[in-house]
Protein backbone atom coordinates (compact mmCIF):
# COMPACT_ATOMS: atom_id res chain seq x y z
CA UNK A 1 0.00 0.00 0.00
CA UNK A 2 1.41 3.35 -1.04
CA UNK A 3 0.94 5.92 1.75
CA UNK A 4 0.52 8.96 -0.52
CA UNK A 5 -0.80 9.02 -4.07
CA UNK A 6 -0.93 12.27 -6.02
CA UNK A 7 -3.17 12.95 -8.99
CA UNK A 8 -4.39 15.85 -11.06
CA UNK A 9 -1.24 16.94 -12.83
CA UNK A 10 -1.07 17.61 -16.53
CA UNK A 11 -0.46 20.12 -19.28
CA UNK A 12 -2.15 23.49 -19.07
CA UNK A 13 -1.75 26.84 -20.77
CA UNK A 14 -0.47 29.85 -18.88
CA UNK A 15 -3.29 31.47 -16.95
CA UNK A 16 -5.10 28.18 -16.51
CA UNK A 17 -5.91 26.16 -13.43
CA UNK A 18 -5.28 22.70 -12.05
CA UNK A 19 -6.29 20.92 -8.88
CA UNK A 20 -3.90 18.41 -7.39
CA UNK A 21 -5.07 15.76 -4.97
CA UNK A 22 -3.10 13.60 -2.58
CA UNK A 23 -4.85 10.59 -1.13
CA UNK A 24 -3.36 9.17 2.07
CA UNK A 25 -3.68 5.70 3.48
CA UNK A 26 -2.11 3.48 6.11
CA UNK A 27 -1.45 6.14 8.73
CA UNK A 28 -3.38 8.53 10.95
CA UNK A 29 -3.86 11.33 8.44
CA UNK A 30 -5.53 13.66 10.92
CA UNK A 31 -2.37 13.82 13.03
CA UNK A 32 -0.01 14.76 10.20
CA UNK A 33 1.12 18.10 8.83
CA UNK A 34 0.76 17.97 5.06
CA UNK A 35 2.59 19.83 2.36
CA UNK A 36 3.07 20.22 -1.35
CA UNK A 37 6.60 20.53 -2.67
CA UNK A 38 7.84 20.91 -6.21
CA UNK A 39 11.02 20.22 -8.09
CA UNK A 40 11.82 21.76 -11.44
CA UNK A 41 14.52 20.28 -13.70
CA UNK A 42 17.97 21.06 -12.36
CA UNK A 43 16.62 22.68 -9.20
CA UNK A 44 16.13 21.68 -5.59
CA UNK A 45 12.83 20.49 -4.21
CA UNK A 46 11.11 23.38 -2.45
CA UNK A 47 8.02 23.80 -0.33
CA UNK A 48 5.04 25.35 -2.08
CA UNK A 49 2.18 25.16 0.41
CA UNK A 50 1.70 23.46 3.75
CA UNK A 51 -1.19 22.92 6.15
CA UNK A 52 -1.23 21.92 9.79
CA UNK A 53 -2.94 18.81 11.10
CA UNK A 54 -5.68 20.91 12.65
CA UNK A 55 -6.22 22.89 9.44
CA UNK A 56 -5.69 26.19 11.23
CA UNK A 57 -2.27 27.12 9.90
CA UNK A 58 -1.13 27.38 6.33
CA UNK A 59 2.08 28.42 4.61
CA UNK A 60 2.61 29.56 1.04
CA UNK A 61 5.81 30.25 -0.78
CA UNK A 62 5.98 33.85 -1.95
CA UNK A 63 5.98 32.69 -5.56
CA UNK A 64 2.48 31.17 -5.25
CA UNK A 65 0.73 33.43 -2.74
CA UNK A 66 -2.63 34.56 -4.01
CA UNK A 67 -2.64 31.92 -6.77
CA UNK A 68 -2.49 28.58 -4.94
CA UNK A 69 -4.70 27.30 -2.13
CA UNK A 70 -4.00 24.27 0.02
CA UNK A 71 -6.81 22.49 1.83
CA UNK A 72 -7.42 19.17 3.48
CA UNK A 73 -10.41 16.93 4.04
CA UNK A 74 -9.68 14.78 7.06
CA UNK A 75 -12.81 12.71 6.46
CA UNK A 76 -11.44 11.70 3.06
CA UNK A 77 -7.77 11.52 4.08
CA UNK A 78 -6.97 13.86 1.22
CA UNK A 79 -5.07 17.10 0.76
CA UNK A 80 -5.59 19.36 -2.22
CA UNK A 81 -3.69 22.07 -4.02
CA UNK A 82 -5.82 24.38 -6.11
CA UNK A 83 -3.57 26.18 -8.57
CA UNK A 84 -4.80 29.18 -10.54
CA UNK A 85 -3.23 31.76 -12.81
CA UNK A 86 -0.54 29.25 -13.63
CA UNK A 87 2.75 30.45 -15.07
CA UNK A 88 5.40 28.59 -17.08
CA UNK A 89 7.70 28.86 -14.05
CA UNK A 90 5.25 26.69 -12.11
CA UNK A 91 6.29 23.76 -14.30
CA UNK A 92 7.68 21.04 -12.05
CA UNK A 93 7.02 17.67 -10.52
CA UNK A 94 4.76 18.24 -7.54
CA UNK A 95 5.13 16.01 -4.49
CA UNK A 96 2.88 15.51 -1.51
CA UNK A 97 4.48 15.02 1.90
CA UNK A 98 3.25 14.06 5.35
CA UNK A 99 5.10 14.26 8.64
CA UNK A 100 4.42 14.40 12.35
CA UNK A 101 7.48 16.60 12.67
CA UNK A 102 7.21 20.16 11.53
CA UNK A 103 10.11 21.96 9.91
CA UNK A 104 10.54 25.43 8.51
CA UNK A 105 7.43 27.57 8.12
CA UNK A 106 5.22 24.84 9.51
CA UNK A 107 5.88 22.42 6.66
CA UNK A 108 6.49 18.70 6.96
CA UNK A 109 10.10 18.09 7.93
CA UNK A 110 10.42 15.59 5.12
CA UNK A 111 11.29 12.53 7.17
CA UNK A 112 7.83 10.99 6.98
CA UNK A 113 5.92 9.99 3.87
CA UNK A 114 6.34 11.18 0.28
CA UNK A 115 4.24 10.61 -2.77
CA UNK A 116 5.61 9.57 -6.13
CA UNK A 117 5.02 12.97 -7.69
CA UNK A 118 2.81 14.32 -10.44
CA UNK A 119 4.02 16.37 -13.40
CA UNK A 120 2.62 19.84 -13.96
CA UNK A 121 3.56 21.53 -17.22
CA UNK A 122 2.49 25.08 -17.99
CA UNK A 123 2.90 26.20 -21.58
CA UNK A 124 3.39 29.82 -22.54
XYZ file of N, CA and C in Angstrom:
372
model
N 0.850 -1.195 0.000
C 0.000 0.000 0.000
C 0.879 1.235 0.000
N 0.634 2.127 -0.935
C 1.411 3.354 -1.039
C 0.774 4.401 -0.151
N 1.531 4.981 0.779
C 0.942 5.921 1.746
C 0.344 7.176 1.133
N 0.984 7.716 0.093
C 0.516 8.956 -0.520
C 0.474 8.792 -2.030
N -0.654 9.122 -2.625
C -0.802 9.021 -4.069
C -1.339 10.343 -4.606
N -0.512 10.998 -5.423
C -0.927 12.265 -6.023
C -1.646 12.033 -7.341
N -2.496 12.970 -7.691
C -3.169 12.948 -8.991
C -3.544 14.371 -9.355
N -3.901 14.555 -10.618
C -4.390 15.853 -11.057
C -3.414 16.673 -11.877
N -2.191 16.202 -12.023
C -1.237 16.942 -12.830
C -1.577 16.857 -14.304
N -0.846 17.636 -15.101
C -1.074 17.605 -16.532
C -0.487 18.814 -17.217
N -0.907 19.007 -18.449
C -0.460 20.116 -19.280
C -1.559 21.170 -19.334
N -1.179 22.408 -19.057
C -2.152 23.494 -19.066
C -1.496 24.737 -19.622
N -2.276 25.589 -20.242
C -1.751 26.843 -20.765
C -1.577 27.861 -19.638
N -0.674 28.778 -19.850
C -0.470 29.852 -18.876
C -1.802 30.569 -18.620
N -2.038 30.851 -17.349
C -3.292 31.468 -16.953
C -4.366 30.476 -16.550
N -4.114 29.209 -16.824
C -5.097 28.182 -16.512
C -5.019 27.699 -15.078
N -5.817 26.687 -14.785
C -5.911 26.160 -13.427
C -5.796 24.643 -13.430
N -5.319 24.132 -12.301
C -5.283 22.695 -12.052
C -5.548 22.475 -10.578
N -6.102 21.304 -10.271
C -6.293 20.923 -8.881
C -5.590 19.602 -8.625
N -4.607 19.631 -7.769
C -3.897 18.412 -7.390
C -4.557 17.807 -6.153
N -4.568 16.487 -6.125
C -5.075 15.760 -4.966
C -4.013 14.802 -4.467
N -4.020 14.564 -3.186
C -3.103 13.603 -2.580
C -3.904 12.752 -1.603
N -4.089 11.501 -1.965
C -4.854 10.587 -1.127
C -3.912 9.818 -0.213
N -4.210 9.823 1.078
C -3.361 9.175 2.071
C -4.009 7.896 2.587
N -3.178 6.938 2.913
C -3.682 5.696 3.477
C -2.605 5.043 4.329
N -3.041 4.262 5.311
C -2.112 3.485 6.109
C -1.513 4.199 7.303
N -1.918 5.435 7.545
C -1.454 6.142 8.728
C -2.549 7.100 9.190
N -2.367 7.668 10.370
C -3.383 8.526 10.952
C -3.294 9.926 10.355
N -3.950 10.091 9.223
C -3.855 11.327 8.438
C -4.137 12.562 9.279
N -5.123 12.481 10.136
C -5.534 13.659 10.920
C -4.410 14.215 11.785
N -3.441 13.392 12.125
C -2.370 13.816 13.027
C -1.179 14.443 12.298
N -1.180 14.392 10.981
C -0.014 14.762 10.205
C -0.125 16.143 9.583
N 0.971 16.887 9.642
C 1.116 18.095 8.834
C 1.351 17.660 7.390
N 0.669 18.329 6.478
C 0.756 17.970 5.064
C 1.352 19.118 4.256
N 2.004 18.781 3.184
C 2.589 19.829 2.363
C 2.724 19.414 0.916
N 2.766 20.408 0.069
C 3.074 20.219 -1.350
C 4.439 20.845 -1.612
N 5.278 20.084 -2.266
C 6.603 20.530 -2.672
C 6.703 20.384 -4.175
N 7.647 21.073 -4.777
C 7.843 20.910 -6.209
C 9.318 20.946 -6.542
N 9.645 20.268 -7.631
C 11.025 20.219 -8.092
C 11.043 20.396 -9.597
N 11.646 21.491 -10.020
C 11.822 21.765 -11.437
C 13.143 21.146 -11.896
N 13.287 20.882 -13.188
C 14.522 20.277 -13.695
C 15.757 21.083 -13.304
N 16.730 20.407 -12.726
C 17.973 21.064 -12.356
C 17.904 21.907 -11.095
N 16.778 21.869 -10.405
C 16.615 22.683 -9.203
C 16.286 21.806 -7.999
N 16.441 22.398 -6.817
C 16.129 21.678 -5.588
C 14.626 21.591 -5.375
N 14.230 20.597 -4.600
C 12.834 20.490 -4.207
C 12.535 21.565 -3.160
N 11.454 22.287 -3.363
C 11.107 23.384 -2.448
C 9.654 23.270 -2.018
N 9.380 23.790 -0.833
C 8.021 23.797 -0.329
C 7.180 24.835 -1.040
N 5.966 24.468 -1.382
C 5.043 25.355 -2.081
C 3.921 25.806 -1.145
N 3.288 24.851 -0.495
C 2.178 25.157 0.411
C 2.072 24.050 1.441
N 1.770 24.438 2.669
C 1.696 23.457 3.751
C 0.493 23.774 4.632
N -0.016 22.738 5.310
C -1.186 22.921 6.153
C -1.033 22.057 7.399
N -1.387 22.630 8.528
C -1.228 21.918 9.787
C -2.267 20.813 9.927
N -2.029 19.932 10.885
C -2.935 18.813 11.095
C -4.334 19.292 11.485
N -4.397 20.387 12.201
C -5.683 20.906 12.652
C -6.315 21.872 11.673
N -5.651 22.070 10.524
C -6.221 22.885 9.443
C -6.314 24.360 9.808
N -5.575 24.790 10.837
C -5.688 26.194 11.233
C -4.459 27.024 10.901
N -3.456 26.395 10.318
C -2.265 27.120 9.901
C -1.863 26.690 8.512
N -1.598 27.670 7.671
C -1.125 27.385 6.326
C 0.111 28.218 6.025
N 0.894 27.720 5.095
C 2.080 28.416 4.610
C 2.052 28.384 3.095
N 2.462 29.494 2.490
C 2.611 29.555 1.042
C 3.951 30.192 0.705
N 4.614 29.612 -0.256
C 5.812 30.252 -0.784
C 5.412 31.564 -1.443
N 6.293 32.543 -1.374
C 5.985 33.855 -1.954
C 5.595 33.748 -3.430
N 6.201 32.813 -4.119
C 5.975 32.692 -5.564
C 4.561 32.234 -5.916
N 3.825 31.687 -4.945
C 2.484 31.168 -5.253
C 1.387 31.847 -4.460
N 1.744 32.746 -3.559
C 0.733 33.427 -2.738
C -0.287 34.133 -3.611
N -1.547 33.944 -3.259
C -2.628 34.564 -4.010
C -3.055 33.774 -5.235
N -2.300 32.742 -5.596
C -2.639 31.925 -6.766
C -2.952 30.471 -6.387
N -2.303 29.970 -5.364
C -2.491 28.577 -4.944
C -3.212 28.542 -3.601
N -4.014 27.503 -3.403
C -4.703 27.298 -2.132
C -4.582 25.841 -1.719
N -4.088 25.628 -0.517
C -4.005 24.272 0.022
C -5.178 24.044 0.967
N -5.717 22.848 0.924
C -6.809 22.489 1.825
C -6.719 20.997 2.109
N -7.412 20.588 3.145
C -7.424 19.172 3.480
C -8.827 18.765 3.907
N -9.151 17.515 3.619
C -10.413 16.925 4.037
C -10.056 15.703 4.875
N -10.091 15.875 6.184
C -9.679 14.781 7.061
C -10.631 13.584 6.995
N -11.863 13.821 6.606
C -12.812 12.709 6.465
C -12.463 11.829 5.272
N -11.815 12.436 4.277
C -11.439 11.700 3.059
C -9.957 11.380 3.014
N -9.219 11.759 4.057
C -7.768 11.520 4.081
C -7.094 12.072 2.829
N -7.461 13.282 2.463
C -6.971 13.858 1.220
C -6.577 15.317 1.434
N -5.491 15.702 0.794
C -5.068 17.097 0.763
C -5.076 17.557 -0.693
N -5.437 18.812 -0.874
C -5.589 19.362 -2.221
C -4.680 20.570 -2.403
N -4.369 20.842 -3.655
C -3.688 22.070 -4.015
C -4.397 22.632 -5.239
N -5.155 23.684 -5.017
C -5.824 24.379 -6.114
C -4.856 25.416 -6.674
N -4.536 25.291 -7.932
C -3.570 26.178 -8.572
C -4.270 26.977 -9.651
N -4.172 28.293 -9.572
C -4.803 29.180 -10.539
C -3.767 30.147 -11.083
N -4.133 30.799 -12.169
C -3.225 31.761 -12.813
C -1.834 31.153 -12.984
N -1.806 29.965 -13.508
C -0.543 29.246 -13.630
C 0.407 29.929 -14.594
N 1.693 29.838 -14.277
C 2.746 30.448 -15.069
C 3.707 29.352 -15.539
N 4.419 29.592 -16.624
C 5.401 28.592 -17.077
C 6.406 28.211 -15.982
N 6.736 29.152 -15.117
C 7.700 28.855 -14.052
C 7.124 27.953 -12.964
N 5.846 27.658 -13.027
C 5.246 26.685 -12.114
C 5.478 25.251 -12.585
N 6.019 25.093 -13.768
C 6.293 23.762 -14.305
C 7.267 23.009 -13.411
N 6.863 21.840 -12.970
C 7.677 21.040 -12.054
C 6.965 19.733 -11.776
N 7.673 18.827 -11.107
C 7.022 17.665 -10.519
C 6.576 18.071 -9.116
N 5.326 17.861 -8.826
C 4.757 18.240 -7.535
C 4.620 16.994 -6.652
N 5.134 17.119 -5.440
C 5.131 16.015 -4.493
C 4.300 16.381 -3.266
N 3.612 15.397 -2.755
C 2.876 15.513 -1.512
C 3.730 14.899 -0.396
N 3.711 15.527 0.774
C 4.481 15.024 1.903
C 3.656 15.065 3.172
N 3.932 14.133 4.056
C 3.251 14.057 5.348
C 4.283 13.788 6.431
N 4.149 14.474 7.554
C 5.101 14.264 8.635
C 4.466 14.685 9.959
N 4.809 13.981 11.009
C 4.425 14.396 12.350
C 5.326 15.522 12.843
N 6.508 15.580 12.283
C 7.478 16.597 12.671
C 7.381 17.774 11.726
N 7.393 18.938 12.298
C 7.212 20.159 11.532
C 8.544 20.880 11.403
N 8.869 21.250 10.167
C 10.113 21.962 9.914
C 9.879 23.445 9.702
N 10.619 23.988 8.775
C 10.544 25.426 8.508
C 9.158 25.829 8.032
N 8.688 26.948 8.544
C 7.428 27.575 8.120
C 6.217 26.677 8.341
N 6.355 25.701 9.215
C 5.218 24.838 9.510
C 4.987 23.762 8.464
N 5.993 23.459 7.673
C 5.875 22.417 6.661
C 6.397 21.076 7.182
N 5.948 19.995 6.562
C 6.494 18.695 6.963
C 8.018 18.692 6.894
N 8.648 18.071 7.887
C 10.098 18.086 7.929
C 10.706 17.264 6.805
N 9.928 16.356 6.259
C 10.417 15.587 5.120
C 10.947 14.219 5.474
N 10.783 13.829 6.734
C 11.287 12.533 7.167
C 10.176 11.492 7.276
N 8.960 11.906 6.886
C 7.828 10.992 6.975
C 7.536 10.331 5.645
N 6.357 10.608 5.118
C 5.916 9.992 3.874
C 6.004 10.982 2.706
N 6.319 10.411 1.532
C 6.337 11.180 0.280
C 5.542 10.430 -0.770
N 4.883 11.201 -1.617
C 4.239 10.605 -2.770
C 5.228 10.428 -3.902
N 4.738 9.853 -4.995
C 5.614 9.565 -6.128
C 5.769 10.758 -7.064
N 4.930 11.769 -6.877
C 5.019 12.970 -7.689
C 4.076 12.958 -8.877
N 3.643 14.155 -9.263
C 2.812 14.317 -10.443
C 3.328 15.507 -11.237
N 3.438 15.336 -12.532
C 4.019 16.369 -13.400
C 2.990 17.450 -13.709
N 3.408 18.683 -13.531
C 2.624 19.841 -13.961
C 3.449 20.608 -14.982
N 2.887 20.807 -16.150
C 3.564 21.534 -17.216
C 2.682 22.678 -17.665
N 3.234 23.884 -17.600
C 2.490 25.079 -17.995
C 3.132 25.645 -19.245
N 2.383 25.694 -20.319
C 2.903 26.197 -21.582
C 2.619 27.686 -21.716
N 3.535 28.360 -22.387
C 3.385 29.824 -22.541
C 2.580 30.166 -23.777
